[in-house]
Amino acid sequence: AQTVTQSQPEMSVQEAETVTLSCTYDTSESDYYLFWYKQPPSRQMILVIRQEAYKQQNATENRFSVNFQKAAKSFSLKISDSQLGDAAMYFCAYRSGERDDKIIFGKGTRLHILP
Amino acid sequence: GAGVSQSPRYKVAKRGQDVALRCDPISGHVSLFWYQQALGQGPEFLTYFQNEAQLDKSGLPSDRFFAERPEGSVSTLKIQRTQQEDSAVYLCASSSRVDDQPQHFGDGTRLSIL
């Protein structure tokens, strides 16, 4: 069975600084997707960034980028120039490459932005 | 609609009561998922529909949980004889079932069992 582990329950970063959230996963599959989701207090799960396992290039979305280390099964999220609106729960997640499979989430990291 | 809509947003029930939670997926989305998110935890998969067919219900924690999607659009998650451990946020997500398309999540229903 696939698992996703986030070892940092909480993190804090100064506004405008850079922070990295860690995630490791376990799978025997070769075809899969990895995600980072943001969940603010409104509860809606917002997709931040997505990485296809077959792509070697790390995904980037504006201030958000990932460090995907496939052999190490590591998938960290880097947030540059942190903003107050980045404060939220962040979930690392895995989905099999099979069409329409369920998403497996980690336990989350609560990110605090210090003004 | 523009996004996945869930109702009610909050539900309080006494232990032993039955509850029904509703999900309106994005129009035209074939796939629909239910997840349960306990306080301080990540969401956990409950069940999956493709149109009206329930293809995976492996995550339903007990036979008190029942989900349906009779016409392939709106879905209802029903919990019978609720217990305190059922208190959680219930998230619904839908997708178009096209490769590489992400699941779109609703705002969830927060269920509190007293």
mmCIF file of C-alpha atoms in Angstrom:
data_model
loop_
_atom_site.group_PDB
_atom_site.id
_atom_site.type_symbol
_atom_site.label_atom_id
_atom_site.label_comp_id
_atom_site.label_asym_id
_atom_site.label_seq_id
_atom_site.Cartn_x
_atom_site.Cartn_y
_atom_site.Cartn_z
ATOM 1 C CA ALA A 1 0.000 0.000 0.000
ATOM 2 C CA GLN A 2 1.107 3.531 -0.690
ATOM 3 C CA THR A 3 1.897 5.872 2.191
ATOM 4 C CA VAL A 4 2.687 9.555 2.487
ATOM 5 C CA THR A 5 4.643 10.935 5.446
ATOM 6 C CA GLN A 6 4.992 14.547 6.528
ATOM 7 C CA SER A 7 7.290 14.761 9.518
ATOM 8 C CA GLN A 8 6.804 18.452 10.309
ATOM 9 C CA PRO A 9 3.477 19.071 12.063
ATOM 10 C CA GLU A 10 4.111 22.835 12.186
ATOM 11 C CA MET A 11 6.516 25.322 10.698
ATOM 12 C CA SER A 12 6.985 29.071 10.879
ATOM 13 C CA VAL A 13 8.646 31.448 8.464
ATOM 14 C CA GLN A 14 9.202 35.169 8.398
ATOM 15 C CA GLU A 15 7.272 37.066 5.767
ATOM 16 C CA ALA A 16 9.282 37.382 2.515
ATOM 17 C CA GLU A 17 11.580 34.526 3.503
ATOM 18 C CA THR A 18 11.794 31.038 1.973
ATOM 19 C CA VAL A 19 10.521 27.864 3.610
ATOM 20 C CA THR A 20 10.705 24.201 2.635
ATOM 21 C CA LEU A 21 8.109 21.611 3.646
ATOM 22 C CA SER A 22 9.206 17.983 3.631
ATOM 23 C CA CYS A 23 7.408 14.913 2.369
ATOM 24 C CA THR A 24 8.363 11.313 1.777
ATOM 25 C CA TYR A 25 6.263 8.598 0.244
ATOM 26 C CA ASP A 26 6.361 4.889 -0.335
ATOM 27 C CA THR A 27 5.117 3.032 -3.379
ATOM 28 C CA SER A 28 6.006 0.118 -5.586
ATOM 29 C CA GLU A 29 4.340 1.714 -8.596
ATOM 30 C CA SER A 30 6.302 3.385 -11.367
ATOM 31 C CA ASP A 31 3.504 5.575 -12.701
ATOM 32 C CA TYR A 32 2.042 8.060 -10.258
ATOM 33 C CA TYR A 33 1.389 11.705 -9.463
ATOM 34 C CA LEU A 34 2.442 13.748 -6.463
ATOM 35 C CA PHE A 35 0.676 16.865 -5.232
ATOM 36 C CA TRP A 36 0.855 19.612 -2.700
ATOM 37 C CA TYR A 37 -2.507 20.918 -1.528
ATOM 38 C CA LYS A 38 -3.180 24.000 0.582
ATOM 39 C CA GLN A 39 -6.109 24.034 3.010
ATOM 40 C CA PRO A 40 -6.936 27.398 4.583
ATOM 41 C CA PRO A 41 -9.474 27.695 7.426
ATOM 42 C CA SER A 42 -12.225 27.825 4.809
ATOM 43 C CA ARG A 43 -11.516 24.083 4.419
ATOM 44 C CA GLN A 44 -11.364 24.049 0.625
ATOM 45 C CA MET A 45 -8.523 21.900 -0.658
ATOM 46 C CA ILE A 46 -6.569 24.001 -3.164
ATOM 47 C CA LEU A 47 -4.110 22.374 -5.536
ATOM 48 C CA VAL A 48 -0.765 24.183 -5.283
ATOM 49 C CA ILE A 49 1.456 22.115 -7.520
ATOM 50 C CA ARG A 50 1.563 18.745 -9.245
ATOM 51 C CA GLN A 51 4.406 16.492 -10.347
ATOM 52 C CA GLU A 52 4.199 13.560 -12.718
ATOM 53 C CA ALA A 53 6.586 10.800 -11.677
ATOM 54 C CA TYR A 54 7.832 10.238 -15.218
ATOM 55 C CA LYS A 55 9.007 13.843 -15.503
ATOM 56 C CA GLN A 56 12.516 14.507 -14.253
ATOM 57 C CA GLN A 57 12.087 18.256 -14.254
ATOM 58 C CA ASN A 58 10.840 19.695 -10.994
ATOM 59 C CA ALA A 59 7.458 21.423 -11.220
ATOM 60 C CA THR A 60 7.236 25.155 -10.586
ATOM 61 C CA GLU A 61 4.237 27.438 -10.105
ATOM 62 C CA ASN A 62 5.215 31.054 -9.497
ATOM 63 C CA ARG A 63 6.619 31.198 -5.923
ATOM 64 C CA PHE A 64 6.080 27.468 -5.372
ATOM 65 C CA SER A 65 8.512 24.805 -6.514
ATOM 66 C CA VAL A 66 9.224 21.208 -5.653
ATOM 67 C CA ASN A 67 12.331 19.113 -5.196
ATOM 68 C CA PHE A 68 11.351 15.693 -6.529
ATOM 69 C CA GLN A 69 13.843 12.961 -5.722
ATOM 70 C CA LYS A 70 12.323 9.833 -7.211
ATOM 71 C CA ALA A 71 14.953 7.351 -6.030
ATOM 72 C CA ALA A 72 14.753 8.688 -2.488
ATOM 73 C CA LYS A 73 10.951 8.955 -2.708
ATOM 74 C CA SER A 74 11.119 12.504 -1.493
ATOM 75 C CA PHE A 75 8.924 15.408 -2.598
ATOM 76 C CA SER A 76 9.527 18.698 -0.804
ATOM 77 C CA LEU A 77 7.772 22.013 -1.400
ATOM 78 C CA LYS A 78 9.654 25.294 -1.435
ATOM 79 C CA ILE A 79 7.762 28.537 -0.968
ATOM 80 C CA SER A 80 9.729 31.638 -1.888
ATOM 81 C CA ASP A 81 8.961 35.184 -0.787
ATOM 82 C CA SER A 82 6.422 33.920 1.780
ATOM 83 C CA GLN A 83 3.260 35.988 2.086
ATOM 84 C CA LEU A 84 0.700 36.239 4.878
ATOM 85 C CA GLY A 85 -1.833 34.554 2.598
ATOM 86 C CA ASP A 86 0.346 31.448 2.466
ATOM 87 C CA ALA A 87 -0.572 30.601 6.053
ATOM 88 C CA ALA A 88 -2.528 27.329 5.937
ATOM 89 C CA MET A 89 -2.314 23.568 6.299
ATOM 90 C CA TYR A 90 -0.273 21.997 3.529
ATOM 91 C CA PHE A 91 -0.841 18.401 2.519
ATOM 92 C CA CYS A 92 1.458 16.262 0.452
ATOM 93 C CA ALA A 93 -0.502 13.724 -1.561
ATOM 94 C CA TYR A 94 -0.072 10.758 -3.884
ATOM 95 C CA ARG A 95 -2.199 9.345 -6.644
ATOM 96 C CA SER A 96 -1.624 6.246 -8.696
ATOM 97 C CA GLY A 97 -1.159 6.745 -12.419
ATOM 98 C CA GLU A 98 -4.345 4.784 -13.003
ATOM 99 C CA ARG A 99 -7.030 7.087 -14.284
ATOM 100 C CA ASP A 100 -9.282 8.318 -11.526
ATOM 101 C CA ASP A 101 -7.673 6.681 -8.566
ATOM 102 C CA LYS A 102 -8.148 7.997 -5.061
ATOM 103 C CA ILE A 103 -5.725 10.487 -3.527
ATOM 104 C CA ILE A 104 -3.670 9.474 -0.488
ATOM 105 C CA PHE A 105 -2.826 12.379 1.789
ATOM 106 C CA GLY A 106 -0.175 12.947 4.424
ATOM 107 C CA LYS A 107 -1.111 14.265 7.856
ATOM 108 C CA GLY A 108 -0.237 17.822 6.919
ATOM 109 C CA THR A 109 2.066 20.645 7.978
ATOM 110 C CA ARG A 110 0.622 23.809 9.464
ATOM 111 C CA LEU A 111 2.527 26.795 8.112
ATOM 112 C CA HIS A 112 2.606 30.048 10.073
ATOM 113 C CA ILE A 113 3.781 33.275 8.443
ATOM 114 C CA LEU A 114 5.330 35.760 10.865
ATOM 115 C CA PRO A 115 4.866 39.422 9.928
ATOM 116 C CA GLY B 1 -21.996 25.346 -11.257
ATOM 117 C CA ALA B 2 -18.564 26.890 -10.995
ATOM 118 C CA GLY B 3 -17.296 24.501 -8.360
ATOM 119 C CA VAL B 4 -18.152 21.540 -6.170
ATOM 120 C CA SER B 5 -20.920 22.466 -3.770
ATOM 121 C CA GLN B 6 -21.533 20.690 -0.470
ATOM 122 C CA SER B 7 -24.390 21.099 1.972
ATOM 123 C CA PRO B 8 -24.919 21.654 4.751
ATOM 124 C CA ARG B 9 -21.714 23.419 5.645
ATOM 125 C CA TYR B 10 -22.167 22.465 9.299
ATOM 126 C CA LYS B 11 -24.220 19.684 10.809
ATOM 127 C CA VAL B 12 -24.734 18.924 14.459
ATOM 128 C CA ALA B 13 -26.470 15.712 15.435
ATOM 129 C CA LYS B 14 -27.043 13.696 18.562
ATOM 130 C CA ARG B 15 -25.439 10.318 18.870
ATOM 131 C CA GLY B 16 -27.681 7.703 17.317
ATOM 132 C CA GLN B 17 -29.307 10.002 14.768
ATOM 133 C CA ASP B 18 -29.037 9.494 11.021
ATOM 134 C CA VAL B 19 -27.490 12.228 8.863
ATOM 135 C CA ALA B 20 -27.309 12.900 5.134
ATOM 136 C CA LEU B 21 -24.634 15.006 3.464
ATOM 137 C CA ARG B 22 -25.013 16.293 -0.064
ATOM 138 C CA CYS B 23 -22.491 16.898 -2.828
ATOM 139 C CA ASP B 24 -23.144 18.703 -6.118
ATOM 140 C CA PRO B 25 -20.171 18.046 -8.404
ATOM 141 C CA ILE B 26 -19.008 20.258 -11.216
ATOM 142 C CA SER B 27 -21.403 19.881 -14.131
ATOM 143 C CA GLY B 28 -20.308 17.133 -16.485
ATOM 144 C CA HIS B 29 -17.818 15.576 -14.105
ATOM 145 C CA VAL B 30 -18.061 11.823 -14.352
ATOM 146 C CA SER B 31 -16.064 10.950 -11.263
ATOM 147 C CA LEU B 32 -16.983 11.723 -7.675
ATOM 148 C CA PHE B 33 -15.038 10.973 -4.495
ATOM 149 C CA TRP B 34 -15.868 11.240 -0.793
ATOM 150 C CA TYR B 35 -13.157 11.752 1.828
ATOM 151 C CA GLN B 36 -13.295 11.948 5.622
ATOM 152 C CA GLN B 37 -10.981 14.370 7.414
ATOM 153 C CA ALA B 38 -10.658 13.975 11.180
ATOM 154 C CA LEU B 39 -9.475 16.959 13.193
ATOM 155 C CA GLY B 40 -5.780 17.619 12.622
ATOM 156 C CA GLN B 41 -5.443 14.865 10.053
ATOM 157 C CA GLY B 42 -5.279 14.563 6.299
ATOM 158 C CA PRO B 43 -8.346 13.494 4.333
ATOM 159 C CA GLU B 44 -8.923 9.765 3.975
ATOM 160 C CA PHE B 45 -10.699 8.141 1.057
ATOM 161 C CA LEU B 46 -14.177 6.773 1.644
ATOM 162 C CA THR B 47 -15.740 5.912 -1.696
ATOM 163 C CA TYR B 48 -15.686 6.590 -5.453
ATOM 164 C CA PHE B 49 -18.363 6.838 -8.142
ATOM 165 C CA GLN B 50 -18.058 6.791 -11.882
ATOM 166 C CA ASN B 51 -21.374 8.184 -13.070
ATOM 167 C CA GLU B 52 -23.969 6.309 -10.996
ATOM 168 C CA ALA B 53 -21.781 3.266 -10.388
ATOM 169 C CA GLN B 54 -20.054 2.963 -7.044
ATOM 170 C CA LEU B 55 -16.771 1.411 -8.131
ATOM 171 C CA ASP B 56 -14.852 1.555 -4.866
ATOM 172 C CA LYS B 57 -16.225 1.669 -1.337
ATOM 173 C CA SER B 58 -13.220 0.192 0.373
ATOM 174 C CA GLY B 59 -12.742 3.232 2.607
ATOM 175 C CA LEU B 60 -16.169 3.228 4.218
ATOM 176 C CA PRO B 61 -15.429 2.574 7.911
ATOM 177 C CA SER B 62 -18.539 0.556 8.699
ATOM 178 C CA ASP B 63 -21.869 -0.572 7.324
ATOM 179 C CA ARG B 64 -23.407 2.508 8.948
ATOM 180 C CA PHE B 65 -21.950 4.524 6.068
ATOM 181 C CA PHE B 66 -23.785 4.489 2.777
ATOM 182 C CA ALA B 67 -23.314 6.598 -0.360
ATOM 183 C CA GLU B 68 -25.352 6.923 -3.508
ATOM 184 C CA ARG B 69 -25.368 8.827 -6.770
ATOM 185 C CA PRO B 70 -28.544 7.595 -8.460
ATOM 186 C CA GLU B 71 -28.519 9.826 -11.546
ATOM 187 C CA GLY B 72 -24.798 10.223 -11.932
ATOM 188 C CA SER B 73 -24.655 13.802 -10.704
ATOM 189 C CA VAL B 74 -25.606 14.722 -7.114
ATOM 190 C CA SER B 75 -24.334 12.353 -4.446
ATOM 191 C CA THR B 76 -25.462 11.775 -0.883
ATOM 192 C CA LEU B 77 -23.399 10.318 1.925
ATOM 193 C CA LYS B 78 -25.586 8.877 4.657
ATOM 194 C CA ILE B 79 -24.437 7.883 8.112
ATOM 195 C CA GLN B 80 -26.830 5.843 10.210
ATOM 196 C CA ARG B 81 -26.853 5.636 14.011
ATOM 197 C CA THR B 82 -24.085 8.230 14.275
ATOM 198 C CA GLN B 83 -21.337 7.857 16.849
ATOM 199 C CA GLN B 84 -18.923 10.399 18.280
ATOM 200 C CA GLU B 85 -16.049 9.068 16.204
ATOM 201 C CA ASP B 86 -17.972 10.055 13.078
ATOM 202 C CA SER B 87 -17.271 13.706 13.914
ATOM 203 C CA ALA B 88 -15.124 15.002 11.055
ATOM 204 C CA VAL B 89 -15.131 17.120 7.924
ATOM 205 C CA TYR B 90 -16.523 15.256 4.949
ATOM 206 C CA LEU B 91 -15.034 16.402 1.656
ATOM 207 C CA CYS B 92 -16.398 15.716 -1.789
ATOM 208 C CA ALA B 93 -14.317 15.957 -4.959
ATOM 209 C CA SER B 94 -15.129 15.553 -8.629
ATOM 210 C CA SER B 95 -13.106 15.173 -11.787
ATOM 211 C CA SER B 96 -13.706 14.852 -15.495
ATOM 212 C CA ARG B 97 -11.874 11.535 -15.762
ATOM 213 C CA VAL B 98 -9.601 12.879 -18.475
ATOM 214 C CA ASP B 99 -5.944 12.053 -18.001
ATOM 215 C CA ASP B 100 -4.041 14.587 -15.955
ATOM 216 C CA GLN B 101 -7.138 16.390 -14.787
ATOM 217 C CA PRO B 102 -7.098 17.093 -11.058
ATOM 218 C CA GLN B 103 -9.837 16.439 -8.552
ATOM 219 C CA HIS B 104 -11.744 19.582 -7.582
ATOM 220 C CA PHE B 105 -12.752 19.725 -3.934
ATOM 221 C CA GLY B 106 -15.748 21.264 -2.229
ATOM 222 C CA ASP B 107 -15.599 23.185 1.047
ATOM 223 C CA GLY B 108 -16.726 20.172 3.008
ATOM 224 C CA THR B 109 -19.366 19.518 5.639
ATOM 225 C CA ARG B 110 -18.237 19.696 9.257
ATOM 226 C CA LEU B 111 -20.173 17.038 11.170
ATOM 227 C CA SER B 112 -20.273 17.186 14.958
ATOM 228 C CA ILE B 113 -21.840 14.362 16.924
ATOM 229 C CA LEU B 114 -22.848 15.239 20.470
#
